[in-house]
Amino acid sequence: MANLLISIDDFKDICGIDKAFDANYLEPMIVQATDTVTENILGTALTIKIRTDYNNDNLTGLYATLYDSDKCSLKKLIAWQTLQLCLPRMLYKIGAETISTGDTELVASISSDELGLLNRNADSTRVLYENRVKKFLEQNQASIPELQDTTPEYLKPNLEKSDTSLGMSFGVDNRYQNF
């Protein structure tokens, strides 16, 4: 198993996913969520620090607060990003040189419109946690040395731009529109 930033059980608990959902399927989604969201916000140095401390059961101080507290929750941010990555794969099956939907006599797949609604709901929850994490990092930037790491091949932290889709509603001709 890869060194993850959240456990598969944490993901299932946070997002209300069925306990029987295949861990082999979820692990790559957690890794991808970490790569696409977490590292782009925290930067490479802080991502490595948090992942190492989490996997060594050694998260303390500001790092523990960043990981999961009332102020912010990196754990919940990763969980909701993982769910966004998983949702289309729950409806569409990729394999055997085809893409198909997974209907049986007992279960029918949801429509792509319903999938879009679930994805937008997951996105707004992810945005909430993303903004909390960014605010926490901005307020504690001087106390977290990994945010100052200038190693050339590392991604720099992104504390400046927040996703503004929270509080928006889906419109027919555009992704989000104001109420």
Short mmCIF file of C-alpha atoms in Angstrom, two decimals:
data_model
loop_
_atom_site.label_atom_id
_atom_site.label_comp_id
_atom_site.label_asym_id
_atom_site.label_seq_id
_atom_site.Cartn_x
_atom_site.Cartn_y
_atom_site.Cartn_z
CA MET A 1 0.00 0.00 0.00
CA ALA A 2 1.22 3.49 -0.86
CA ASN A 3 1.99 6.10 1.77
CA LEU A 4 -1.34 7.90 1.78
CA LEU A 5 -2.34 11.14 3.49
CA ILE A 6 -5.67 9.72 4.65
CA SER A 7 -6.75 6.18 5.32
CA ILE A 8 -9.29 4.45 3.14
CA ASP A 9 -11.52 4.03 6.21
CA ASP A 10 -11.30 7.79 6.91
CA PHE A 11 -12.36 8.48 3.32
CA LYS A 12 -15.34 6.13 3.61
CA ASP A 13 -16.39 7.65 6.96
CA ILE A 14 -16.06 11.30 5.88
CA CYS A 15 -17.89 10.85 2.56
CA GLY A 16 -20.39 8.20 3.65
CA ILE A 17 -19.13 5.62 1.15
CA ASP A 18 -20.18 1.97 1.51
CA LYS A 19 -17.73 -0.01 3.61
CA ALA A 20 -17.66 -2.73 0.94
CA PHE A 21 -16.22 -0.34 -1.68
CA ASP A 22 -12.97 -1.83 -2.98
CA ALA A 23 -9.84 -0.46 -1.27
CA ASN A 24 -7.75 -1.33 -4.36
CA TYR A 25 -9.91 1.08 -6.32
CA LEU A 26 -9.78 3.87 -3.72
CA GLU A 27 -6.04 3.94 -3.06
CA PRO A 28 -5.07 5.32 -6.50
CA MET A 29 -7.84 7.92 -6.22
CA ILE A 30 -6.45 9.12 -2.85
CA VAL A 31 -2.97 9.31 -4.38
CA GLN A 32 -4.33 11.29 -7.35
CA ALA A 33 -6.27 13.65 -5.05
CA THR A 34 -3.08 14.26 -3.09
CA ASP A 35 -1.14 14.95 -6.27
CA THR A 36 -3.74 17.18 -7.93
CA VAL A 37 -5.11 19.17 -5.01
CA THR A 38 -3.07 18.83 -1.86
CA GLU A 39 0.40 19.31 -3.31
CA ASN A 40 -0.81 22.25 -5.39
CA ILE A 41 -2.01 24.00 -2.23
CA LEU A 42 0.63 22.96 0.33
CA GLY A 43 3.59 22.78 -2.02
CA THR A 44 5.83 19.76 -2.29
CA ALA A 45 7.88 20.28 0.88
CA LEU A 46 4.87 20.56 3.21
CA THR A 47 3.09 17.67 1.46
CA ILE A 48 6.14 15.45 2.07
CA LYS A 49 6.35 16.59 5.72
CA ILE A 50 2.65 15.91 6.40
CA ARG A 51 2.68 12.55 4.58
CA THR A 52 5.83 11.40 6.39
CA ASP A 53 4.55 12.47 9.82
CA TYR A 54 1.09 10.97 9.17
CA ASN A 55 2.55 7.61 8.13
CA ASN A 56 4.91 7.62 11.13
CA ASP A 57 2.03 8.56 13.47
CA ASN A 58 3.94 11.71 14.39
CA LEU A 59 1.68 14.67 13.51
CA THR A 60 2.05 17.33 16.20
CA GLY A 61 1.56 21.05 16.75
CA LEU A 62 0.55 23.16 13.76
CA TYR A 63 0.88 20.12 11.49
CA ALA A 64 -1.74 18.20 13.51
CA THR A 65 -4.01 21.26 13.51
CA LEU A 66 -3.62 21.59 9.73
CA TYR A 67 -4.30 17.90 9.24
CA ASP A 68 -7.59 17.76 11.14
CA SER A 69 -9.05 20.29 13.56
CA ASP A 70 -11.97 22.66 13.98
CA LYS A 71 -9.92 25.36 12.20
CA CYS A 72 -9.20 23.37 9.06
CA SER A 73 -8.98 19.81 7.83
CA LEU A 74 -6.57 18.66 5.17
CA LYS A 75 -7.97 15.16 5.78
CA LYS A 76 -11.48 16.24 4.76
CA LEU A 77 -10.16 18.24 1.78
CA ILE A 78 -8.43 15.12 0.44
CA ALA A 79 -11.49 12.96 1.13
CA TRP A 80 -13.84 15.23 -0.82
CA GLN A 81 -11.40 15.62 -3.72
CA THR A 82 -11.08 11.83 -3.78
CA LEU A 83 -14.86 11.52 -3.96
CA GLN A 84 -14.92 13.92 -6.92
CA LEU A 85 -12.40 11.68 -8.68
CA CYS A 86 -14.35 8.52 -7.80
CA LEU A 87 -17.84 9.63 -8.79
CA PRO A 88 -17.52 9.26 -12.59
CA ARG A 89 -15.75 5.93 -12.11
CA MET A 90 -18.69 4.69 -10.04
CA LEU A 91 -21.01 5.27 -13.00
CA TYR A 92 -18.74 4.42 -15.90
CA LYS A 93 -16.63 1.28 -16.10
CA ILE A 94 -13.43 1.43 -18.14
CA GLY A 95 -11.97 -1.84 -19.34
CA ALA A 96 -12.00 -4.52 -22.01
CA GLU A 97 -11.36 -1.79 -24.60
CA THR A 98 -14.66 -0.06 -23.86
CA ILE A 99 -16.37 2.38 -21.54
CA SER A 100 -19.74 1.24 -20.24
CA THR A 101 -22.26 1.87 -17.48
CA GLY A 102 -22.74 -0.74 -14.79
CA ASP A 103 -26.43 -1.70 -14.70
CA THR A 104 -27.78 -5.00 -13.40
CA GLU A 105 -31.31 -6.25 -12.79
CA LEU A 106 -31.18 -5.05 -9.18
CA VAL A 107 -29.32 -1.74 -9.56
CA ALA A 108 -29.59 0.98 -12.19
CA SER A 109 -26.90 3.60 -12.73
CA ILE A 110 -27.76 7.23 -12.12
CA SER A 111 -28.02 9.64 -15.03
CA SER A 112 -25.17 11.92 -16.03
CA ASP A 113 -27.28 14.88 -14.74
CA GLU A 114 -27.56 13.23 -11.33
CA LEU A 115 -23.83 12.51 -11.43
CA GLY A 116 -23.20 16.18 -12.20
CA LEU A 117 -25.27 17.22 -9.17
CA LEU A 118 -23.35 14.84 -6.90
CA ASN A 119 -20.07 16.16 -8.30
CA ARG A 120 -21.10 19.80 -7.73
CA ASN A 121 -22.12 18.97 -4.16
CA ALA A 122 -18.75 17.28 -3.54
CA ASP A 123 -17.00 20.26 -5.19
CA SER A 124 -18.68 22.81 -2.91
CA THR A 125 -17.70 20.76 0.15
CA ARG A 126 -14.12 20.44 -1.12
CA VAL A 127 -13.99 24.20 -1.70
CA LEU A 128 -15.08 24.85 1.88
CA TYR A 129 -12.20 22.76 3.24
CA GLU A 130 -9.74 24.12 0.66
CA ASN A 131 -10.47 27.69 1.70
CA ARG A 132 -10.10 26.82 5.39
CA VAL A 133 -6.74 25.13 4.74
CA LYS A 134 -5.48 28.10 2.70
CA LYS A 135 -6.59 30.58 5.37
CA PHE A 136 -4.86 28.53 8.09
CA LEU A 137 -1.64 28.32 6.05
CA GLU A 138 -1.70 32.04 5.32
CA GLN A 139 -2.20 32.88 9.00
CA ASN A 140 0.61 30.51 10.07
CA GLN A 141 2.99 30.92 7.14
CA ALA A 142 5.87 32.24 9.26
CA SER A 143 5.63 29.26 11.64
CA ILE A 144 5.70 26.53 8.96
CA PRO A 145 9.22 26.32 7.50
CA GLU A 146 8.16 24.01 4.65
CA LEU A 147 6.14 26.85 3.14
CA GLN A 148 9.45 28.71 2.66
CA ASP A 149 11.24 25.79 0.92
CA THR A 150 12.70 26.95 -2.41
CA THR A 151 13.96 23.62 -3.74
CA PRO A 152 13.73 24.19 -7.52
CA GLU A 153 11.91 20.99 -8.50
CA TYR A 154 9.29 21.39 -5.75
CA LEU A 155 5.88 22.92 -6.35
CA LYS A 156 5.44 26.14 -4.42
CA PRO A 157 2.45 26.54 -2.07
CA ASN A 158 -0.62 28.25 -3.52
CA LEU A 159 -2.14 30.41 -0.80
CA GLU A 160 -3.20 33.28 -3.03
CA LYS A 161 -5.99 31.95 -5.25
CA SER A 162 -9.08 30.39 -3.75
CA ASP A 163 -11.75 28.58 -5.66
CA THR A 164 -14.74 30.92 -5.68
CA SER A 165 -17.40 28.45 -6.78
CA LEU A 166 -18.66 28.04 -3.22
CA GLY A 167 -21.99 29.80 -2.93
CA MET A 168 -22.67 29.55 -6.62
CA SER A 169 -25.37 27.62 -8.42
CA PHE A 170 -25.18 25.55 -11.58
CA GLY A 171 -26.58 27.19 -14.71
CA VAL A 172 -27.49 25.62 -18.04
CA ASP A 173 -25.07 27.56 -20.24
CA ASN A 174 -22.21 27.99 -17.81
CA ARG A 175 -20.59 26.03 -15.04
CA TYR A 176 -21.51 28.38 -12.20
CA GLN A 177 -23.64 31.47 -11.98
CA ASN A 178 -24.46 33.83 -9.12
CA PHE A 179 -27.75 33.49 -7.29
#
